[in-house]
Amino acid sequence: MPQTVKKNAEDRMGKAIQALQRDLSTLRAGRAVPALLDRIQVEYYGAPTPLNQLANINTPDSRTLMIQPWDKSSLADIERAIQKSDLGLTPSNDGNAIRLVIPALTEERRTELVKLTKKFGEEGKVAVRNIRRDANDDIKKMEKGEISEDESRGHQEEIQKLTDKYIAEVDKVIAVKEKEIMEV
């Protein structure tokens, strides 16, 4: 049973790393990537809908994103959603598609993005630590009848090693993203 708890904790920690990477992919690092628009929700017929479910998003060149909605009547809603977002980009609407030109990052914007990256990293570490807490609680519950106190302590140490491994992974992912952002 403790093996199941540890396996579950490891799976959940892996998913926390994947979520962190997904969140970091939405940060602009100076080049056009469709993942930048993943967090954008468009008010479409009264329901918030992810932008990638309403339009084709492609990159004609390294600094431009082109959004081609399947329903032309949603063009204004998409434009409004992009303007409201925290991307800091101004959409250009030509009646059929929206173009987003990604400007080169200024030093000030780069430092802002690094701060945001670190914030995402801290959230990732908190998620991993919460998973550790849940796993330790499950182990402690087993201590009342299924396993001894010494076995419980041993399993908790293994969970701590797992936590340390995933915290180091978070640090690695953040360092890579910071380097990417600070590249000129």
Tab-separated table of C-alpha atoms in Angstrom:
chain	number	residue	atom	x	y	z
A	1	MET	CA	0.000	0.000	0.000
A	2	PRO	CA	2.762	2.567	0.764
A	3	GLN	CA	4.209	1.801	-2.677
A	4	THR	CA	0.908	2.899	-4.213
A	5	VAL	CA	1.049	6.160	-2.271
A	6	LYS	CA	4.622	6.823	-3.454
A	7	LYS	CA	3.771	5.942	-7.072
A	8	ASN	CA	0.728	8.220	-6.969
A	9	ALA	CA	2.839	11.042	-5.489
A	10	GLU	CA	5.486	10.607	-8.195
A	11	ASP	CA	2.838	10.681	-10.942
A	12	ARG	CA	1.284	13.831	-9.497
A	13	MET	CA	4.699	15.526	-9.155
A	14	GLY	CA	5.423	14.721	-12.800
A	15	LYS	CA	2.124	16.306	-13.761
A	16	ALA	CA	3.035	19.407	-11.717
A	17	ILE	CA	6.230	19.732	-13.788
A	18	GLN	CA	4.219	19.351	-17.008
A	19	ALA	CA	1.791	22.052	-15.847
A	20	LEU	CA	4.725	24.357	-15.082
A	21	GLN	CA	6.180	23.789	-18.542
A	22	ARG	CA	2.777	24.446	-20.118
A	23	ASP	CA	2.438	27.699	-18.142
A	24	LEU	CA	5.942	28.795	-19.091
A	25	SER	CA	5.264	28.130	-22.769
A	26	THR	CA	2.655	30.900	-22.654
A	27	LEU	CA	5.314	33.475	-21.718
A	28	ARG	CA	6.629	35.514	-24.595
A	29	ALA	CA	10.367	35.098	-25.130
A	30	GLY	CA	10.773	37.341	-28.183
A	31	ARG	CA	9.530	35.002	-30.885
A	32	ALA	CA	6.112	34.003	-32.126
A	33	VAL	CA	4.846	30.711	-30.716
A	34	PRO	CA	1.152	29.685	-30.901
A	35	ALA	CA	1.366	28.560	-27.249
A	36	LEU	CA	1.450	32.270	-26.303
A	37	LEU	CA	-2.296	32.339	-26.901
A	38	ASP	CA	-3.175	29.200	-24.907
A	39	ARG	CA	-4.471	31.139	-21.889
A	40	ILE	CA	-6.695	33.475	-23.919
A	41	GLN	CA	-10.421	32.934	-23.396
A	42	VAL	CA	-12.818	34.537	-25.903
A	43	GLU	CA	-16.381	35.433	-24.933
A	44	TYR	CA	-18.158	33.503	-27.696
A	45	TYR	CA	-21.962	33.418	-27.634
A	46	GLY	CA	-21.906	34.162	-23.919
A	47	ALA	CA	-19.444	31.402	-22.956
A	48	PRO	CA	-15.702	31.766	-22.371
A	49	THR	CA	-14.031	29.614	-25.034
A	50	PRO	CA	-10.309	28.938	-25.563
A	51	LEU	CA	-9.006	30.809	-28.596
A	52	ASN	CA	-7.507	27.672	-30.155
A	53	GLN	CA	-11.049	26.218	-30.377
A	54	LEU	CA	-12.277	29.180	-32.416
A	55	ALA	CA	-9.477	29.754	-34.884
A	56	ASN	CA	-6.441	28.490	-36.724
A	57	ILE	CA	-3.253	29.913	-35.222
A	58	ASN	CA	-0.057	29.808	-37.250
A	59	THR	CA	3.276	31.583	-37.553
A	60	PRO	CA	4.025	32.962	-41.020
A	61	ASP	CA	7.423	34.156	-39.741
A	62	SER	CA	9.397	34.227	-36.496
A	63	ARG	CA	7.835	37.486	-35.269
A	64	THR	CA	4.207	37.146	-36.403
A	65	LEU	CA	1.221	35.130	-35.241
A	66	MET	CA	-1.748	34.877	-37.565
A	67	ILE	CA	-5.183	34.013	-36.198
A	68	GLN	CA	-7.798	32.921	-38.737
A	69	PRO	CA	-11.191	32.371	-37.090
A	70	TRP	CA	-13.476	29.718	-38.519
A	71	ASP	CA	-16.447	32.021	-37.877
A	72	LYS	CA	-15.715	35.521	-39.234
A	73	SER	CA	-18.299	37.037	-36.853
A	74	SER	CA	-16.039	36.131	-33.917
A	75	LEU	CA	-13.184	38.320	-35.214
A	76	ALA	CA	-14.119	41.321	-33.035
A	77	ASP	CA	-14.518	39.106	-29.933
A	78	ILE	CA	-11.091	37.553	-30.498
A	79	GLU	CA	-9.522	40.976	-30.980
A	80	ARG	CA	-11.134	42.227	-27.755
A	81	ALA	CA	-9.920	39.187	-25.796
A	82	ILE	CA	-6.340	39.710	-26.995
A	83	GLN	CA	-6.431	43.385	-26.046
A	84	LYS	CA	-7.721	42.521	-22.536
A	85	SER	CA	-5.044	39.860	-22.003
A	86	ASP	CA	-1.743	40.413	-20.199
A	87	LEU	CA	0.274	39.738	-23.373
A	88	GLY	CA	0.837	43.416	-24.121
A	89	LEU	CA	0.269	42.878	-27.847
A	90	THR	CA	-1.844	44.982	-30.202
A	91	PRO	CA	-3.862	42.941	-32.709
A	92	SER	CA	-4.129	44.055	-36.326
A	93	ASN	CA	-7.453	43.090	-37.913
A	94	ASP	CA	-7.712	42.961	-41.732
A	95	GLY	CA	-11.309	41.684	-41.848
A	96	ASN	CA	-10.375	38.036	-42.436
A	97	ALA	CA	-7.592	37.405	-39.939
A	98	ILE	CA	-5.815	38.962	-36.996
A	99	ARG	CA	-2.076	39.470	-37.055
A	100	LEU	CA	-0.024	39.819	-33.906
A	101	VAL	CA	3.459	41.208	-34.442
A	102	ILE	CA	5.746	40.183	-31.598
A	103	PRO	CA	8.130	43.066	-30.927
A	104	ALA	CA	11.656	42.509	-29.701
A	105	LEU	CA	11.766	42.445	-25.915
A	106	THR	CA	13.165	45.428	-24.057
A	107	GLU	CA	15.466	44.902	-21.084
A	108	GLU	CA	12.692	46.085	-18.758
A	109	ARG	CA	10.199	43.611	-20.206
A	110	ARG	CA	12.775	40.820	-19.996
A	111	THR	CA	13.277	41.413	-16.263
A	112	GLU	CA	9.476	41.479	-15.814
A	113	LEU	CA	9.197	38.138	-17.593
A	114	VAL	CA	11.986	36.664	-15.455
A	115	LYS	CA	10.070	37.730	-12.329
A	116	LEU	CA	6.927	36.107	-13.732
A	117	THR	CA	8.927	32.973	-14.538
A	118	LYS	CA	10.172	32.813	-10.944
A	119	LYS	CA	6.585	33.239	-9.718
A	120	PHE	CA	5.505	30.266	-11.849
A	121	GLY	CA	8.472	28.338	-10.437
A	122	GLU	CA	7.425	29.067	-6.864
A	123	GLU	CA	3.894	27.926	-7.660
A	124	GLY	CA	5.336	24.713	-9.102
A	125	LYS	CA	7.394	24.130	-5.945
A	126	VAL	CA	4.330	24.741	-3.767
A	127	ALA	CA	2.388	22.189	-5.832
A	128	VAL	CA	5.159	19.601	-5.354
A	129	ARG	CA	5.288	20.300	-1.606
A	130	ASN	CA	1.504	19.952	-1.327
A	131	ILE	CA	1.749	16.567	-3.018
A	132	ARG	CA	4.445	15.594	-0.492
A	133	ARG	CA	2.173	16.655	2.364
A	134	ASP	CA	-0.725	14.595	0.993
A	135	ALA	CA	1.483	11.521	0.542
A	136	ASN	CA	2.920	11.865	4.053
A	137	ASP	CA	-0.602	12.175	5.477
A	138	ASP	CA	-1.601	8.978	3.681
A	139	ILE	CA	1.468	7.184	5.073
A	140	LYS	CA	0.699	8.430	8.601
A	141	LYS	CA	-2.858	7.103	8.320
A	142	MET	CA	-1.435	3.664	7.469
A	143	GLU	CA	0.747	3.862	10.575
A	144	LYS	CA	-2.307	3.205	12.745
A	145	GLY	CA	-2.567	-0.413	11.676
A	146	GLU	CA	-0.947	-1.427	8.401
A	147	ILE	CA	2.692	-0.388	8.919
A	148	SER	CA	5.014	0.303	11.847
A	149	GLU	CA	6.307	3.709	12.904
A	150	ASP	CA	9.802	2.899	11.581
A	151	GLU	CA	8.419	1.809	8.208
A	152	SER	CA	6.362	5.009	8.111
A	153	ARG	CA	9.457	7.118	8.753
A	154	GLY	CA	11.339	5.262	5.997
A	155	HIS	CA	8.545	5.826	3.487
A	156	GLN	CA	8.359	9.508	4.428
A	157	GLU	CA	12.110	9.832	3.818
A	158	GLU	CA	11.661	8.273	0.364
A	159	ILE	CA	8.861	10.739	-0.361
A	160	GLN	CA	11.175	13.585	0.741
A	161	LYS	CA	13.867	12.358	-1.685
A	162	LEU	CA	11.257	12.305	-4.429
A	163	THR	CA	10.214	15.841	-3.485
A	164	ASP	CA	13.825	17.056	-3.584
A	165	LYS	CA	14.239	15.505	-7.046
A	166	TYR	CA	11.169	17.291	-8.419
A	167	ILE	CA	12.040	20.616	-6.761
A	168	ALA	CA	15.428	20.393	-8.530
A	169	GLU	CA	13.548	19.675	-11.781
A	170	VAL	CA	11.449	22.828	-11.254
A	171	ASP	CA	14.655	24.831	-10.733
A	172	LYS	CA	16.102	23.373	-13.934
A	173	VAL	CA	12.990	24.217	-15.989
A	174	ILE	CA	12.980	27.783	-14.610
A	175	ALA	CA	16.692	28.267	-15.352
A	176	VAL	CA	16.187	27.183	-18.962
A	177	LYS	CA	13.250	29.583	-19.417
A	178	GLU	CA	15.178	32.485	-17.799
A	179	LYS	CA	18.104	31.878	-20.132
A	180	GLU	CA	15.722	31.835	-23.107
A	181	ILE	CA	14.123	35.118	-22.013
A	182	MET	CA	17.417	36.903	-21.359
A	183	GLU	CA	18.847	35.870	-24.767
A	184	VAL	CA	19.138	38.890	-27.029
